[in-house]
Structures are given as C-alpha cells and as structure tokens.
Amino acid sequence: MHTVELERLKARKGARKRSEIPNDVLWALNQGKIETVNLVEWLAIDMPFLLRNSLTEIGWEEQIDNLYNQSLKLQDQGITKRLKGIGTIVFQALEDEENRTEIFETLASHTSDMVRAWAAFSIAADQTISLPQRLEIMGRFAADGSFSVRECAWDALRSYLVEDLAYSFELLTEWVKDEDPNIRRCAVEATRPRGVWCKHIPTLKKNPDPGLTILEFVRSDPSNYVQRSVGNWLNDASKSSPDWVINTCLRWRKESPTKETSWIIKHALRTLKKQNSLSQDIKIG
C-alpha cells in the first residue's frame, strides 16, 4: 500500500460497528500499518495475524512460529487477557534474546497501537524490576498518543502499585506534577479504588485517605482528561466511603474555588446525588 493511500486511511473516521470497517482499513490494521481510531477497530484486529506480520516486519524470524502458535491458544479469551497474554509470551521470548533491547524498542515504538500495547504488557510480565524502574519504563506508554495504549499502561502498572500503596503514592507525586496531562491522568487512573475492568483495591475502598497524596495536586487540574479521572476516583470511593468523599469535596470547594475543582466535585458526587445522599450544604447542579 502506497504512502499516499496510508495517509488517506489515517485521516478516516472510525466505523460504528465491525461490519462497517472497510476492507482496506482492516487489512492495514492487521498488517500493523495504521493505528486504530476507536474501540470497534481495536476489537476487530486479528491479533495472531498482526503478531505474525509485525514480527516478520522487524525481522524476528526465529520467534515468529513460536509466538504465533502461542497466540492462537489465547483466542477464546477476552480482549484484555489476550493483550496481556501476548505481552507475556513476548517477554518470555525476549528474556534470552541477544538483541532484546533493540527488539523491545521496535515494538514499543511501532506504528500499530496494539503492538505498542503488547510491549507495555511485556513489562508487566517482568516481575524482576523495581517500582521506580517500572514507572520510568512505563512513562512512554502512559504518554502515548493512543487512548488504548494509555489504558493498557495504567492496567500494566496497577497490580504493582497495589503491593505498597504508600510507596507508590509517594513515587506518583512526580507523575501528578508532570506537564503532560496523560502522565498525570495515568497516576490517578491506575489507583482508582474500583477502576474499570480491573480488580478493586480493598484498602482504598475502606480508607481512601492515602489517595490524597496525589489527588491534592490535581484537584484543580486544567485538563478535562485529568479532571474526569479525579472525579471518577472520588466517585469510586463514594460507593464505600461516602462521608470521606463529601468531606473532601467540601474542603476542596472552600480551599480551591475554581471552575476546574467545581467540575471535579460535580463529577465525584454524581452517584451520591442519584441516591439522594447529599445534604443541602453540598448541593450540586
């Protein structure tokens, strides 16, 4: 496919359902020539086919059949388990690879956002690296231009952050002070008490207070992307610690009377509002 044609495809609008994805778009996605533009395309990718094509492209011939055959065994699993599964088998193949750094870099900077997601999950499969090292490596994925890769980034970090929340929050203070809103958002999203399609964090459901270590830095964040994540964090907490969330919002309203904080508070209290659990002193629109 010519460069001009690829550029045309990159400017496309995403299909609303799988059957509407044009054949040339699906071909380019499975070849790793273009990124996805929405979840419909993400779910439509033939992962084993993309894996074979991307490994062929980077010249990792000795692992093509091995990884392809292993990826076929994951086909009956859900999307997230398949992504993580391929990340794991890529990590295992890289362990004894002489050029592992170069191969990882090629995968981590690949045109295909799904290939980059596999690279992120290959780091999740490595249990030997320290948390500071893990955060340093994962930063590139947290800042990725693809929403899907950024979602994989926080998911790849979450289980390691939970192991020592106090230490994790201490390290993540640098992330919530980063100039990139994607980095700030990842720090918040990765530690949500309930989260989306992931295991809950019982400690934070019972006592969300440690989360303030990072949340205080972003309580008036200029980015709506970050604001939404902060609001979701608090909304998660409101389902098991409603008084804590209400008191936090009351304090923030007093200490930070900005439109950004006001938006976060409204988003944070939406579940309690539906339950008619809010008193007059914290009315929201």
PDB file of C-alpha atoms in Angstrom, residues 135-260:
ATOM      1  CA  LEU A 135       7.460   3.686  36.269  1.00  0.00           C
ATOM      2  CA  GLU A 136      10.373   5.022  34.269  1.00  0.00           C
ATOM      3  CA  ILE A 137       9.872   2.440  31.527  1.00  0.00           C
ATOM      4  CA  MET A 138       6.085   2.719  31.512  1.00  0.00           C
ATOM      5  CA  GLY A 139       6.081   6.501  31.238  1.00  0.00           C
ATOM      6  CA  ARG A 140       6.295   6.363  27.456  1.00  0.00           C
ATOM      7  CA  PHE A 141       3.142   4.240  27.288  1.00  0.00           C
ATOM      8  CA  ALA A 142       1.294   6.444  29.772  1.00  0.00           C
ATOM      9  CA  ALA A 143       2.085   9.383  27.478  1.00  0.00           C
ATOM     10  CA  ASP A 144       1.258   7.528  24.254  1.00  0.00           C
ATOM     11  CA  GLY A 145      -0.852   9.276  21.644  1.00  0.00           C
ATOM     12  CA  SER A 146      -3.281   6.355  21.585  1.00  0.00           C
ATOM     13  CA  PHE A 147      -6.016   6.205  24.216  1.00  0.00           C
ATOM     14  CA  SER A 148      -5.953   2.400  24.034  1.00  0.00           C
ATOM     15  CA  VAL A 149      -2.234   2.235  24.803  1.00  0.00           C
ATOM     16  CA  ARG A 150      -2.669   4.667  27.691  1.00  0.00           C
ATOM     17  CA  GLU A 151      -5.397   2.424  29.116  1.00  0.00           C
ATOM     18  CA  CYS A 152      -3.059  -0.550  28.877  1.00  0.00           C
ATOM     19  CA  ALA A 153      -0.338   1.471  30.614  1.00  0.00           C
ATOM     20  CA  TRP A 154      -2.273   2.050  33.835  1.00  0.00           C
ATOM     21  CA  ASP A 155      -3.560  -1.525  33.772  1.00  0.00           C
ATOM     22  CA  ALA A 156       0.010  -2.815  33.423  1.00  0.00           C
ATOM     23  CA  LEU A 157       1.055  -0.773  36.469  1.00  0.00           C
ATOM     24  CA  ARG A 158      -1.896  -1.282  38.782  1.00  0.00           C
ATOM     25  CA  SER A 159      -1.066  -4.648  40.376  1.00  0.00           C
ATOM     26  CA  TYR A 160       2.458  -3.482  41.225  1.00  0.00           C
ATOM     27  CA  LEU A 161       1.272  -0.189  42.697  1.00  0.00           C
ATOM     28  CA  VAL A 162      -1.126  -2.042  44.999  1.00  0.00           C
ATOM     29  CA  GLU A 163       1.712  -4.022  46.590  1.00  0.00           C
ATOM     30  CA  ASP A 164       2.862  -0.961  48.564  1.00  0.00           C
ATOM     31  CA  LEU A 165       0.376   1.871  48.214  1.00  0.00           C
ATOM     32  CA  ALA A 166       2.196   4.334  50.464  1.00  0.00           C
ATOM     33  CA  TYR A 167       5.404   3.974  48.471  1.00  0.00           C
ATOM     34  CA  SER A 168       3.506   4.013  45.190  1.00  0.00           C
ATOM     35  CA  PHE A 169       1.697   7.247  46.018  1.00  0.00           C
ATOM     36  CA  GLU A 170       4.998   8.797  47.051  1.00  0.00           C
ATOM     37  CA  LEU A 171       6.510   7.946  43.658  1.00  0.00           C
ATOM     38  CA  LEU A 172       3.391   9.010  41.780  1.00  0.00           C
ATOM     39  CA  THR A 173       3.581  12.536  43.183  1.00  0.00           C
ATOM     40  CA  GLU A 174       6.144  13.177  40.452  1.00  0.00           C
ATOM     41  CA  TRP A 175       3.679  11.950  37.857  1.00  0.00           C
ATOM     42  CA  VAL A 176       0.826  14.188  39.000  1.00  0.00           C
ATOM     43  CA  LYS A 177       3.218  17.146  38.756  1.00  0.00           C
ATOM     44  CA  ASP A 178       4.249  16.249  35.206  1.00  0.00           C
ATOM     45  CA  GLU A 179       3.497  18.755  32.441  1.00  0.00           C
ATOM     46  CA  ASP A 180       1.884  16.020  30.323  1.00  0.00           C
ATOM     47  CA  PRO A 181      -1.795  15.539  31.257  1.00  0.00           C
ATOM     48  CA  ASN A 182      -1.598  11.944  30.040  1.00  0.00           C
ATOM     49  CA  ILE A 183       1.029  11.187  32.689  1.00  0.00           C
ATOM     50  CA  ARG A 184      -0.992  12.939  35.387  1.00  0.00           C
ATOM     51  CA  ARG A 185      -4.122  11.088  34.384  1.00  0.00           C
ATOM     52  CA  CYS A 186      -2.369   7.703  34.410  1.00  0.00           C
ATOM     53  CA  ALA A 187      -1.252   8.197  38.020  1.00  0.00           C
ATOM     54  CA  VAL A 188      -4.842   8.828  39.066  1.00  0.00           C
ATOM     55  CA  GLU A 189      -6.473   6.180  36.890  1.00  0.00           C
ATOM     56  CA  ALA A 190      -4.055   3.439  37.958  1.00  0.00           C
ATOM     57  CA  THR A 191      -5.006   3.847  41.606  1.00  0.00           C
ATOM     58  CA  ARG A 192      -8.789   4.199  41.414  1.00  0.00           C
ATOM     59  CA  PRO A 193     -10.402   2.243  44.270  1.00  0.00           C
ATOM     60  CA  ARG A 194     -12.693   0.379  41.871  1.00  0.00           C
ATOM     61  CA  GLY A 195     -11.487   1.183  38.389  1.00  0.00           C
ATOM     62  CA  VAL A 196     -12.824  -0.158  35.116  1.00  0.00           C
ATOM     63  CA  TRP A 197     -12.490  -3.821  34.111  1.00  0.00           C
ATOM     64  CA  CYS A 198      -9.908  -4.437  36.815  1.00  0.00           C
ATOM     65  CA  LYS A 199      -9.645  -5.745  40.365  1.00  0.00           C
ATOM     66  CA  HIS A 200     -10.749  -3.375  43.110  1.00  0.00           C
ATOM     67  CA  ILE A 201      -8.315  -2.086  45.720  1.00  0.00           C
ATOM     68  CA  PRO A 202      -9.982  -3.067  49.029  1.00  0.00           C
ATOM     69  CA  THR A 203      -7.614  -0.943  51.113  1.00  0.00           C
ATOM     70  CA  LEU A 204      -8.650   2.236  49.304  1.00  0.00           C
ATOM     71  CA  LYS A 205     -12.315   1.293  49.327  1.00  0.00           C
ATOM     72  CA  LYS A 206     -12.141   1.038  53.102  1.00  0.00           C
ATOM     73  CA  ASN A 207      -9.886   4.065  53.602  1.00  0.00           C
ATOM     74  CA  PRO A 208      -9.351   6.333  50.564  1.00  0.00           C
ATOM     75  CA  ASP A 209      -7.259   8.820  52.559  1.00  0.00           C
ATOM     76  CA  PRO A 210      -3.849   7.721  51.169  1.00  0.00           C
ATOM     77  CA  GLY A 211      -5.059   8.731  47.714  1.00  0.00           C
ATOM     78  CA  LEU A 212      -4.973  12.383  48.733  1.00  0.00           C
ATOM     79  CA  THR A 213      -1.192  12.173  48.405  1.00  0.00           C
ATOM     80  CA  ILE A 214      -1.688  12.554  44.655  1.00  0.00           C
ATOM     81  CA  LEU A 215      -5.236  13.874  44.375  1.00  0.00           C
ATOM     82  CA  GLU A 216      -4.405  17.155  46.123  1.00  0.00           C
ATOM     83  CA  PHE A 217      -2.043  18.027  43.275  1.00  0.00           C
ATOM     84  CA  VAL A 218      -4.743  17.637  40.621  1.00  0.00           C
ATOM     85  CA  ARG A 219      -7.838  18.920  42.407  1.00  0.00           C
ATOM     86  CA  SER A 220      -7.894  21.927  40.061  1.00  0.00           C
ATOM     87  CA  ASP A 221      -6.162  20.424  37.050  1.00  0.00           C
ATOM     88  CA  PRO A 222      -6.602  22.421  33.817  1.00  0.00           C
ATOM     89  CA  SER A 223      -7.075  19.269  31.712  1.00  0.00           C
ATOM     90  CA  ASN A 224     -10.591  17.855  31.470  1.00  0.00           C
ATOM     91  CA  TYR A 225      -8.996  14.466  30.785  1.00  0.00           C
ATOM     92  CA  VAL A 226      -7.387  14.606  34.228  1.00  0.00           C
ATOM     93  CA  GLN A 227     -10.418  16.200  35.881  1.00  0.00           C
ATOM     94  CA  ARG A 228     -12.613  13.331  34.721  1.00  0.00           C
ATOM     95  CA  SER A 229     -10.205  10.781  36.186  1.00  0.00           C
ATOM     96  CA  VAL A 230     -10.038  12.601  39.526  1.00  0.00           C
ATOM     97  CA  GLY A 231     -13.833  12.787  39.619  1.00  0.00           C
ATOM     98  CA  ASN A 232     -14.058   9.087  38.821  1.00  0.00           C
ATOM     99  CA  TRP A 233     -11.535   8.283  41.571  1.00  0.00           C
ATOM    100  CA  LEU A 234     -13.685  10.087  44.126  1.00  0.00           C
ATOM    101  CA  ASN A 235     -16.895   8.625  42.722  1.00  0.00           C
ATOM    102  CA  ASP A 236     -15.393   5.158  43.158  1.00  0.00           C
ATOM    103  CA  ALA A 237     -14.603   5.990  46.769  1.00  0.00           C
ATOM    104  CA  SER A 238     -18.098   7.383  47.375  1.00  0.00           C
ATOM    105  CA  LYS A 239     -19.609   3.932  46.945  1.00  0.00           C
ATOM    106  CA  SER A 240     -17.917   2.637  50.101  1.00  0.00           C
ATOM    107  CA  SER A 241     -16.719   5.801  51.891  1.00  0.00           C
ATOM    108  CA  PRO A 242     -19.378   8.431  51.136  1.00  0.00           C
ATOM    109  CA  ASP A 243     -18.663  10.640  54.154  1.00  0.00           C
ATOM    110  CA  TRP A 244     -14.986  10.818  53.287  1.00  0.00           C
ATOM    111  CA  VAL A 245     -15.772  11.931  49.738  1.00  0.00           C
ATOM    112  CA  ILE A 246     -18.315  14.521  50.872  1.00  0.00           C
ATOM    113  CA  ASN A 247     -15.890  15.980  53.418  1.00  0.00           C
ATOM    114  CA  THR A 248     -13.093  16.059  50.851  1.00  0.00           C
ATOM    115  CA  CYS A 249     -15.316  17.836  48.337  1.00  0.00           C
ATOM    116  CA  LEU A 250     -16.476  20.374  50.933  1.00  0.00           C
ATOM    117  CA  ARG A 251     -12.887  21.129  51.844  1.00  0.00           C
ATOM    118  CA  TRP A 252     -11.802  21.411  48.217  1.00  0.00           C
ATOM    119  CA  ARG A 253     -14.699  23.730  47.442  1.00  0.00           C
ATOM    120  CA  LYS A 254     -13.553  26.047  50.229  1.00  0.00           C
ATOM    121  CA  GLU A 255      -9.808  25.855  49.555  1.00  0.00           C
ATOM    122  CA  SER A 256      -9.964  25.778  45.752  1.00  0.00           C
ATOM    123  CA  PRO A 257     -12.951  27.796  44.458  1.00  0.00           C
ATOM    124  CA  THR A 258     -12.142  27.277  40.772  1.00  0.00           C
ATOM    125  CA  LYS A 259     -14.292  26.114  37.891  1.00  0.00           C
ATOM    126  CA  GLU A 260     -11.982  23.112  37.499  1.00  0.00           C
TER     127      GLU A 260
END
